[in-house]
Coordinates of C-alpha atoms in Angstrom, one line a residue:
M1 CA 0.1 0.1 0.1
Q2 CA 2.8 2.5 0.8
R3 CA 4.3 2.0 -2.6
L4 CA 0.8 2.6 -4.1
K5 CA 0.3 5.9 -2.3
R6 CA 3.9 6.9 -3.3
F7 CA 3.2 6.5 -6.7
F8 CA 0.0 8.4 -6.8
T9 CA 0.9 11.2 -4.2
K10 CA 4.2 12.0 -6.4
G11 CA 2.4 11.7 -9.7
D12 CA 4.9 9.6 -11.2
F13 CA 2.9 6.5 -11.8
I14 CA 3.3 6.4 -15.6
R15 CA 6.8 7.3 -15.6
G16 CA 7.7 4.6 -12.9
L17 CA 5.6 1.9 -14.9
V18 CA 7.3 2.6 -18.0
A19 CA 10.8 2.5 -16.6
D20 CA 9.8 -1.0 -15.0
I21 CA 8.5 -2.4 -18.2
R22 CA 11.5 -1.4 -20.0
A23 CA 13.7 -2.5 -17.3
N24 CA 11.7 -5.9 -17.4
R25 CA 10.9 -6.4 -20.9
F26 CA 11.1 -9.6 -22.7
A27 CA 14.5 -11.1 -23.5
P28 CA 14.5 -13.2 -27.1
S29 CA 16.9 -15.6 -25.6
I30 CA 14.1 -16.9 -23.3
I31 CA 11.9 -18.3 -25.9
R32 CA 13.9 -21.5 -26.1
H33 CA 12.0 -22.3 -22.6
F34 CA 8.5 -21.9 -23.7
D35 CA 6.4 -24.7 -23.0
W36 CA 5.2 -25.8 -26.1
L37 CA 3.5 -29.1 -25.0
L38 CA 1.3 -26.9 -22.6
F39 CA 0.3 -24.8 -25.4
L40 CA -0.2 -27.6 -27.8
A41 CA -2.6 -29.0 -25.2
I42 CA -4.5 -25.6 -25.0
I43 CA -5.0 -25.6 -28.9
C44 CA -6.1 -28.9 -29.0
L45 CA -8.8 -28.1 -26.2
A46 CA -9.6 -24.9 -28.2
A47 CA -10.1 -26.6 -31.4
F48 CA -12.3 -29.4 -29.7
G49 CA -14.3 -26.2 -28.2
I50 CA -15.0 -24.5 -31.6
V51 CA -16.2 -27.6 -33.5
S52 CA -18.3 -28.4 -30.6
I53 CA -19.8 -25.0 -30.4
F54 CA -20.3 -25.3 -34.2
S55 CA -22.3 -28.6 -33.5
A56 CA -24.3 -26.7 -30.7
T57 CA -25.5 -23.8 -32.8
R58 CA -26.1 -25.1 -36.1
A59 CA -29.5 -24.8 -37.5
A60 CA -32.4 -27.5 -37.1
T61 CA -32.7 -28.4 -40.7
D62 CA -33.9 -31.3 -42.7
V63 CA -30.7 -30.9 -45.0
E64 CA -28.2 -33.8 -44.9
T65 CA -24.8 -32.5 -45.5
H66 CA -21.7 -34.8 -46.1
T67 CA -18.8 -32.3 -46.8
V68 CA -17.2 -29.8 -44.6
S69 CA -18.1 -27.0 -47.4
E70 CA -21.7 -28.1 -47.3
M71 CA -21.6 -27.6 -43.7
L72 CA -20.5 -24.3 -43.7
S73 CA -22.9 -23.4 -46.4
V74 CA -25.9 -24.6 -44.6
H75 CA -25.4 -24.0 -41.0
S76 CA -24.1 -20.9 -38.9
I77 CA -20.6 -20.4 -38.1
T78 CA -21.3 -17.2 -35.9
Y79 CA -20.6 -18.6 -32.7
P80 CA -17.5 -20.7 -34.0
R81 CA -15.9 -17.6 -35.8
L82 CA -16.3 -15.8 -32.4
Q83 CA -14.8 -18.2 -30.5
L84 CA -12.0 -18.5 -33.0
I85 CA -11.3 -14.8 -32.6
W86 CA -11.3 -14.8 -28.7
F87 CA -8.8 -17.5 -28.7
L88 CA -6.4 -15.7 -31.2
A89 CA -7.2 -12.4 -28.9
G90 CA -6.4 -14.5 -26.0
T91 CA -3.4 -15.7 -27.5
I92 CA -2.0 -12.0 -28.0
A93 CA -2.8 -11.3 -24.5
M94 CA -1.1 -14.4 -23.3
C95 CA 2.1 -12.7 -25.3
A96 CA 1.4 -9.6 -23.5
V97 CA 1.8 -11.2 -20.1
I98 CA 4.8 -12.9 -21.1
F99 CA 6.3 -9.7 -22.2
V100 CA 7.6 -8.4 -19.0
D101 CA 9.1 -10.4 -16.0
Y102 CA 6.4 -11.8 -13.6
K103 CA 7.9 -10.2 -10.7
L104 CA 6.9 -6.7 -11.8
Y105 CA 3.3 -8.2 -11.5
E106 CA 4.3 -9.0 -7.8
K107 CA 5.3 -5.4 -7.4
Y108 CA 2.3 -3.8 -8.7
A109 CA -0.1 -6.5 -7.2
D110 CA -1.9 -3.7 -4.9
I111 CA -2.5 -2.0 -8.3
F112 CA -4.3 -5.0 -9.8
Y113 CA -6.2 -5.7 -6.6
W114 CA -7.9 -2.3 -6.2
F115 CA -8.5 -2.2 -10.1
N116 CA -10.5 -5.6 -9.7
I117 CA -12.3 -3.9 -6.7
T118 CA -13.2 -0.8 -8.8
L119 CA -14.5 -2.9 -11.7
L120 CA -16.7 -5.2 -9.4
L121 CA -18.3 -2.1 -8.0
L122 CA -18.7 -0.3 -11.1
V123 CA -20.7 -3.6 -12.7
L124 CA -23.1 -3.6 -9.7
T125 CA -24.5 -0.1 -11.2
V126 CA -25.3 -1.7 -14.8
K127 CA -28.8 -2.8 -15.6
A128 CA -29.5 -6.5 -14.5
G129 CA -29.6 -9.2 -17.1
R130 CA -30.6 -12.7 -17.0
G131 CA -31.4 -14.2 -13.9
G132 CA -31.2 -10.7 -12.4
M133 CA -27.4 -10.6 -12.4
T134 CA -25.4 -7.3 -12.9
A135 CA -22.1 -9.3 -14.1
F136 CA -21.5 -7.8 -17.7
F137 CA -20.6 -4.4 -19.3
N138 CA -22.7 -5.1 -22.2
W139 CA -22.3 -3.1 -25.5
G140 CA -24.4 -3.0 -29.0
S141 CA -27.9 -4.4 -29.4
E142 CA -28.7 -8.2 -29.0
S143 CA -29.0 -10.2 -31.9
A144 CA -30.0 -13.6 -32.6
S145 CA -27.1 -14.6 -34.6
G146 CA -24.5 -13.5 -32.2
G147 CA -26.2 -12.5 -28.9
Q148 CA -24.9 -9.6 -27.0
R149 CA -21.4 -8.6 -26.8
G150 CA -20.5 -8.2 -23.0
F151 CA -17.3 -7.9 -20.7
Q152 CA -17.5 -9.5 -17.4
P153 CA -15.0 -8.4 -14.6
S154 CA -15.4 -11.2 -12.5
E155 CA -13.8 -13.2 -14.9
F156 CA -10.8 -11.0 -15.1
G157 CA -10.7 -10.8 -11.5
K158 CA -9.8 -14.5 -11.4
F159 CA -6.3 -13.4 -12.8
F160 CA -6.2 -10.5 -10.4
I161 CA -7.0 -12.5 -7.3
I162 CA -4.2 -15.0 -8.4
V163 CA -1.7 -12.3 -8.3
S164 CA -2.7 -10.6 -5.4
L165 CA -2.9 -13.5 -3.1
A166 CA 0.2 -15.1 -4.5
R167 CA 2.0 -11.9 -3.4
T168 CA 0.3 -11.9 0.0
F169 CA 1.7 -15.6 0.5
A170 CA 5.1 -15.1 -0.8
N171 CA 5.7 -12.2 1.5
R172 CA 4.9 -14.2 4.7
K173 CA 8.1 -15.4 6.4
K174 CA 6.3 -18.3 7.8
P175 CA 2.8 -20.2 7.5
I176 CA -0.2 -19.1 9.2
R177 CA -0.9 -20.7 12.6
T178 CA -3.4 -18.6 14.4
F179 CA -6.7 -17.3 13.6
R180 CA -5.4 -13.7 14.4
E181 CA -3.2 -14.3 11.4
L182 CA -5.6 -15.6 9.4
V183 CA -8.3 -12.9 9.5
P184 CA -6.5 -10.2 7.6
V185 CA -5.9 -12.6 4.7
T186 CA -9.5 -13.5 4.7
V187 CA -10.9 -9.9 4.7
Y188 CA -8.2 -9.4 1.9
V189 CA -10.0 -12.0 -0.3
A190 CA -13.5 -11.6 1.2
I191 CA -14.1 -7.9 -0.5
P192 CA -13.7 -8.9 -3.9
L193 CA -15.5 -12.3 -3.1
V194 CA -18.8 -10.3 -1.4
L195 CA -18.8 -7.9 -4.3
V196 CA -19.1 -11.1 -6.9
F197 CA -21.6 -12.6 -4.6
L198 CA -23.6 -9.4 -4.8
Q199 CA -23.9 -9.6 -8.5
P200 CA -25.1 -12.4 -7.8
D201 CA -22.7 -14.9 -9.4
F202 CA -22.6 -17.7 -6.7
G203 CA -20.5 -20.0 -9.4
T204 CA -17.7 -17.5 -9.9
A205 CA -17.6 -16.6 -6.2
L206 CA -16.9 -20.5 -5.5
V207 CA -14.1 -20.3 -7.9
Y208 CA -12.6 -17.4 -5.7
V209 CA -13.1 -19.6 -2.7
A210 CA -11.2 -22.4 -4.4
I211 CA -8.0 -20.6 -5.2
F212 CA -8.2 -19.1 -1.5
A213 CA -8.4 -22.4 -0.1
V214 CA -5.6 -24.4 -2.4
L215 CA -3.3 -21.4 -1.6
L216 CA -3.9 -21.7 2.0
W217 CA -3.3 -25.3 2.1
V218 CA -0.2 -24.9 0.1
S219 CA 1.5 -22.4 2.1
G220 CA 1.5 -24.7 5.3
T221 CA -1.5 -23.1 6.7
N222 CA -2.8 -25.1 9.7
L223 CA -5.6 -27.6 8.3
K224 CA -8.0 -26.8 11.2
L225 CA -7.9 -22.9 10.6
I226 CA -8.7 -23.8 6.9
A227 CA -11.7 -25.9 7.8
G228 CA -12.9 -23.4 10.4
I229 CA -12.5 -20.3 7.8
L230 CA -14.2 -22.4 4.9
A231 CA -17.0 -23.3 7.2
I232 CA -17.7 -19.9 8.7
M233 CA -17.8 -18.6 4.9
L234 CA -20.3 -21.3 4.1
C235 CA -22.4 -20.5 7.2
I236 CA -22.3 -16.8 5.9
L237 CA -22.6 -17.4 2.2
I238 CA -25.4 -20.0 2.1
P239 CA -27.9 -18.2 4.1
A240 CA -27.2 -14.9 2.3
W241 CA -27.6 -16.8 -0.8
Y242 CA -30.7 -18.1 0.4
Y243 CA -32.1 -14.6 1.3
L244 CA -31.3 -13.6 -2.2
N245 CA -32.9 -16.4 -3.9
A246 CA -36.0 -17.2 -1.6
S247 CA -38.5 -16.3 -4.4
S248 CA -40.1 -19.6 -5.6
T249 CA -39.3 -18.4 -9.1
S250 CA -35.6 -18.1 -8.2
F251 CA -33.6 -20.5 -10.8
R252 CA -30.9 -20.7 -8.5
L253 CA -32.6 -22.0 -5.7
T254 CA -34.5 -24.4 -8.1
R255 CA -31.2 -25.5 -9.2
I256 CA -30.4 -26.8 -5.8
L257 CA -33.5 -28.4 -5.4
M258 CA -33.5 -30.3 -8.5
W259 CA -30.1 -31.5 -7.8
L260 CA -31.4 -33.2 -4.6
N261 CA -34.8 -34.1 -6.0
P262 CA -34.7 -34.3 -9.6
E263 CA -37.9 -36.4 -9.8
D264 CA -39.8 -33.6 -8.4
Y265 CA -38.7 -30.9 -11.1
P266 CA -39.0 -32.7 -14.3
D267 CA -39.3 -29.6 -16.3
D268 CA -36.5 -27.3 -14.6
A269 CA -34.2 -30.5 -14.6
R270 CA -34.9 -31.4 -18.4
Q271 CA -31.4 -29.2 -18.9
V272 CA -29.2 -31.8 -16.9
I273 CA -31.6 -34.8 -17.9
N274 CA -30.9 -34.1 -21.8
G275 CA -27.4 -33.3 -21.3
Q276 CA -26.8 -36.8 -19.8
I277 CA -29.1 -38.5 -22.7
A278 CA -26.9 -36.6 -25.4
I279 CA -23.8 -38.0 -23.7
G280 CA -25.3 -41.3 -23.9
T281 CA -26.6 -41.1 -27.3
G282 CA -23.0 -40.4 -28.3
G283 CA -22.1 -43.9 -27.9
L284 CA -18.3 -45.0 -28.5
T285 CA -17.5 -42.9 -31.3
G286 CA -20.1 -40.3 -31.5
R287 CA -22.8 -39.4 -34.0
G288 CA -20.6 -36.9 -35.8
L289 CA -21.1 -33.1 -37.0
A290 CA -24.4 -32.0 -38.5
T291 CA -26.2 -35.1 -37.7
L292 CA -30.0 -34.9 -38.4
G293 CA -32.1 -35.1 -35.1
S294 CA -29.4 -34.6 -32.7
F295 CA -30.0 -32.9 -29.3
A296 CA -27.4 -30.3 -30.4
S297 CA -29.5 -29.4 -33.4
L298 CA -33.0 -29.4 -31.9
G299 CA -31.9 -27.0 -29.1
F300 CA -33.1 -29.5 -26.3
I301 CA -30.3 -28.5 -24.1
P302 CA -30.4 -24.7 -23.1
D303 CA -26.9 -23.3 -23.0
D304 CA -25.5 -26.1 -24.9
H305 CA -22.7 -23.9 -26.5
T306 CA -21.5 -22.3 -23.1
D307 CA -22.1 -24.3 -19.9
F308 CA -23.2 -27.6 -21.3
C309 CA -20.7 -27.8 -24.3
F310 CA -19.3 -30.9 -22.7
A311 CA -22.7 -32.7 -23.5
I312 CA -22.2 -31.5 -26.9
V313 CA -18.5 -32.9 -27.0
G314 CA -20.1 -36.5 -25.8
E315 CA -23.0 -36.5 -28.4
T316 CA -20.7 -35.3 -31.1
F317 CA -17.4 -37.3 -30.4
G318 CA -18.5 -40.1 -28.2
F319 CA -17.1 -41.6 -25.2
V320 CA -13.7 -41.7 -27.3
G321 CA -13.7 -37.9 -27.9
A322 CA -15.2 -37.0 -24.1
C323 CA -12.3 -39.3 -22.8
A324 CA -9.9 -37.5 -25.0
V325 CA -10.8 -34.0 -23.6
I326 CA -10.5 -35.4 -20.1
F327 CA -6.9 -36.5 -21.2
M328 CA -6.1 -33.3 -22.2
F329 CA -7.3 -31.4 -19.4
A330 CA -5.4 -34.0 -17.0
F331 CA -2.2 -33.3 -18.9
L332 CA -2.8 -29.6 -18.7
L333 CA -3.1 -29.8 -15.0
G334 CA -0.2 -32.1 -14.5
R335 CA 1.9 -29.9 -16.7
I336 CA 1.2 -27.1 -14.5
I337 CA 1.5 -28.8 -11.2
Y338 CA 4.9 -30.4 -12.3
H339 CA 6.0 -26.7 -13.2
S340 CA 4.9 -25.5 -9.9
Y341 CA 7.4 -28.2 -7.9
K342 CA 10.3 -26.9 -10.2
I343 CA 9.8 -23.3 -9.3
T344 CA 11.8 -22.0 -6.4
D345 CA 10.6 -18.4 -6.3
K346 CA 7.6 -18.3 -3.7
F347 CA 5.6 -15.9 -5.7
G348 CA 6.0 -17.7 -9.0
S349 CA 5.4 -21.0 -7.7
Y350 CA 2.1 -19.6 -5.9
C351 CA 0.9 -17.9 -9.2
V352 CA 1.2 -21.3 -11.1
I353 CA -0.5 -23.0 -8.3
G354 CA -3.4 -20.6 -8.2
V355 CA -3.8 -21.0 -11.8
A356 CA -4.0 -24.7 -11.4
A357 CA -6.5 -24.4 -8.8
M358 CA -8.9 -22.4 -10.9
F359 CA -8.6 -24.7 -13.8
L360 CA -9.4 -27.8 -11.6
F361 CA -12.2 -26.1 -10.0
H362 CA -13.8 -25.2 -13.3
I363 CA -13.1 -28.6 -14.9
L364 CA -14.3 -30.7 -12.0
E365 CA -17.7 -28.6 -11.2
N366 CA -18.6 -28.4 -15.0
I367 CA -18.3 -31.7 -16.1
C368 CA -19.9 -33.2 -12.6
M369 CA -22.8 -30.6 -13.1
I370 CA -23.6 -32.0 -16.5
L371 CA -23.3 -35.7 -15.0
G372 CA -25.6 -34.7 -12.3
I373 CA -22.9 -35.1 -9.4
L374 CA -22.9 -31.5 -8.5
P375 CA -25.7 -28.7 -8.7
V376 CA -25.6 -26.4 -11.7
T377 CA -23.8 -23.3 -11.1
G378 CA -23.2 -22.0 -14.7
I379 CA -19.6 -22.5 -14.5
P380 CA -17.7 -22.7 -18.2
L381 CA -15.6 -25.6 -19.2
P382 CA -12.3 -23.7 -19.8
F383 CA -11.3 -23.6 -23.7
I384 CA -14.4 -25.5 -24.4
S385 CA -17.4 -23.3 -23.6
Y386 CA -18.4 -20.5 -25.6
G387 CA -17.5 -17.0 -24.2
G388 CA -15.0 -14.3 -24.7
S389 CA -14.4 -13.1 -21.0
N390 CA -13.5 -16.6 -19.9
M391 CA -11.3 -17.3 -22.9
L392 CA -9.3 -14.5 -22.5
T393 CA -8.9 -15.0 -18.6
N394 CA -7.9 -18.5 -19.3
M395 CA -5.1 -17.3 -21.8
L396 CA -4.1 -14.5 -19.5
C397 CA -3.5 -17.2 -16.7
V398 CA -1.8 -19.6 -19.3
G399 CA 0.4 -16.7 -19.9
L400 CA 1.2 -16.1 -16.5
V401 CA 2.2 -19.7 -16.0
M402 CA 4.6 -19.6 -19.1
N403 CA 6.2 -16.2 -17.9
V404 CA 7.1 -17.9 -14.6
V405 CA 8.3 -21.2 -16.1
M406 CA 10.2 -19.3 -19.0
R407 CA 12.3 -17.0 -16.6
T408 CA 12.5 -19.6 -14.0
R409 CA 14.2 -22.1 -16.6
A410 CA 16.4 -19.1 -17.8
S411 CA 17.5 -18.3 -14.7
R412 CA 18.9 -21.7 -14.2
S413 CA 20.2 -22.3 -17.8
P414 CA 24.1 -22.1 -18.3
S415 CA 23.0 -18.9 -20.5
K416 CA 21.8 -17.4 -17.1
A417 CA 24.7 -14.6 -17.5
R418 CA 23.5 -13.7 -21.1
Y419 CA 20.0 -13.6 -20.3
A420 CA 20.7 -11.5 -17.3
K421 CA 22.8 -9.0 -19.8
Q422 CA 19.8 -8.8 -22.3
L423 CA 17.3 -7.7 -19.4

């Protein structure tokens, strides 16, 4: 905070930022340490997602197509095209994150944190959208072909909260052992968490909690304290959530009730039921693209191109395709966790672990809610589900991992002196 005050009171924030960027800019020699295997897994997942989004958003028609050109001439490619654009934009954002040394993010963590708070406060003032949520800054008019464009601050807040918490834990000389030590850290993460909850976006709030819980655990915090603080959070959030959604018409409350007793809510549970049927009809190798009479084309699964896109993966590519996606996710997580063990810098290690925690929670929650194991929370599947804010956030986090890995490897390589000289 002192650094933050000093920058703004002296009026030299921009000048200092530019000087820091110049001093910590990208050194061409570290490109050899880029993790191409990790990036290849992301490309494969994004490709699966684009094809699945095409399958989910294609037109309901009785025209049978056999070639790619016929499919593209008959069916809409609006959403797949937009997803490809978001992925390319995300790749640029990833490179931007890699451009400067990750330790510069540690220095400006306070700026990230309060910038995040400002965005989360501002978004609460916008007009409520679907489900009464004030989660998006929207622009343009809504269209049938492409929906309404929007920017979701709480998504980008995941990147900011990872950097902020990583700096907080890295600055500690010893693990948290007492409740008094835990309170300031909890308040620190509770401020953005409450603002996300007030939107209300319960799913994203749970992602914040998951990141916080994992970083608490890996930092060596007393497990009894972790269990206690999570219990306190749940005791506060669950009644508050119920109070906000006590109306009999609230879809959030209905989601919990239909998860507990799906037979009592046949209409509301149809999304989950049809999603499971779609996965089952995919069989071993899937029904393929543009198949007549598929769940994807008939619109039986609401949000099948966003939160329920994994059901379309199962229907289109079958058990083999679904397992391939899960395997790539396992490889992605395994690779990130492997890197976290190799990193000696505390801040860098916490950043990588925070990203792994975010991806792990998203993957488990999304797939399990489609299978009926967990309640539906509206959490997208990384790189698969359609969504610009989520794709950009995922790529920013991948860029953070790459940044830490590349510079850590470069500092250990025989060419360390040459790398330092280039900086």
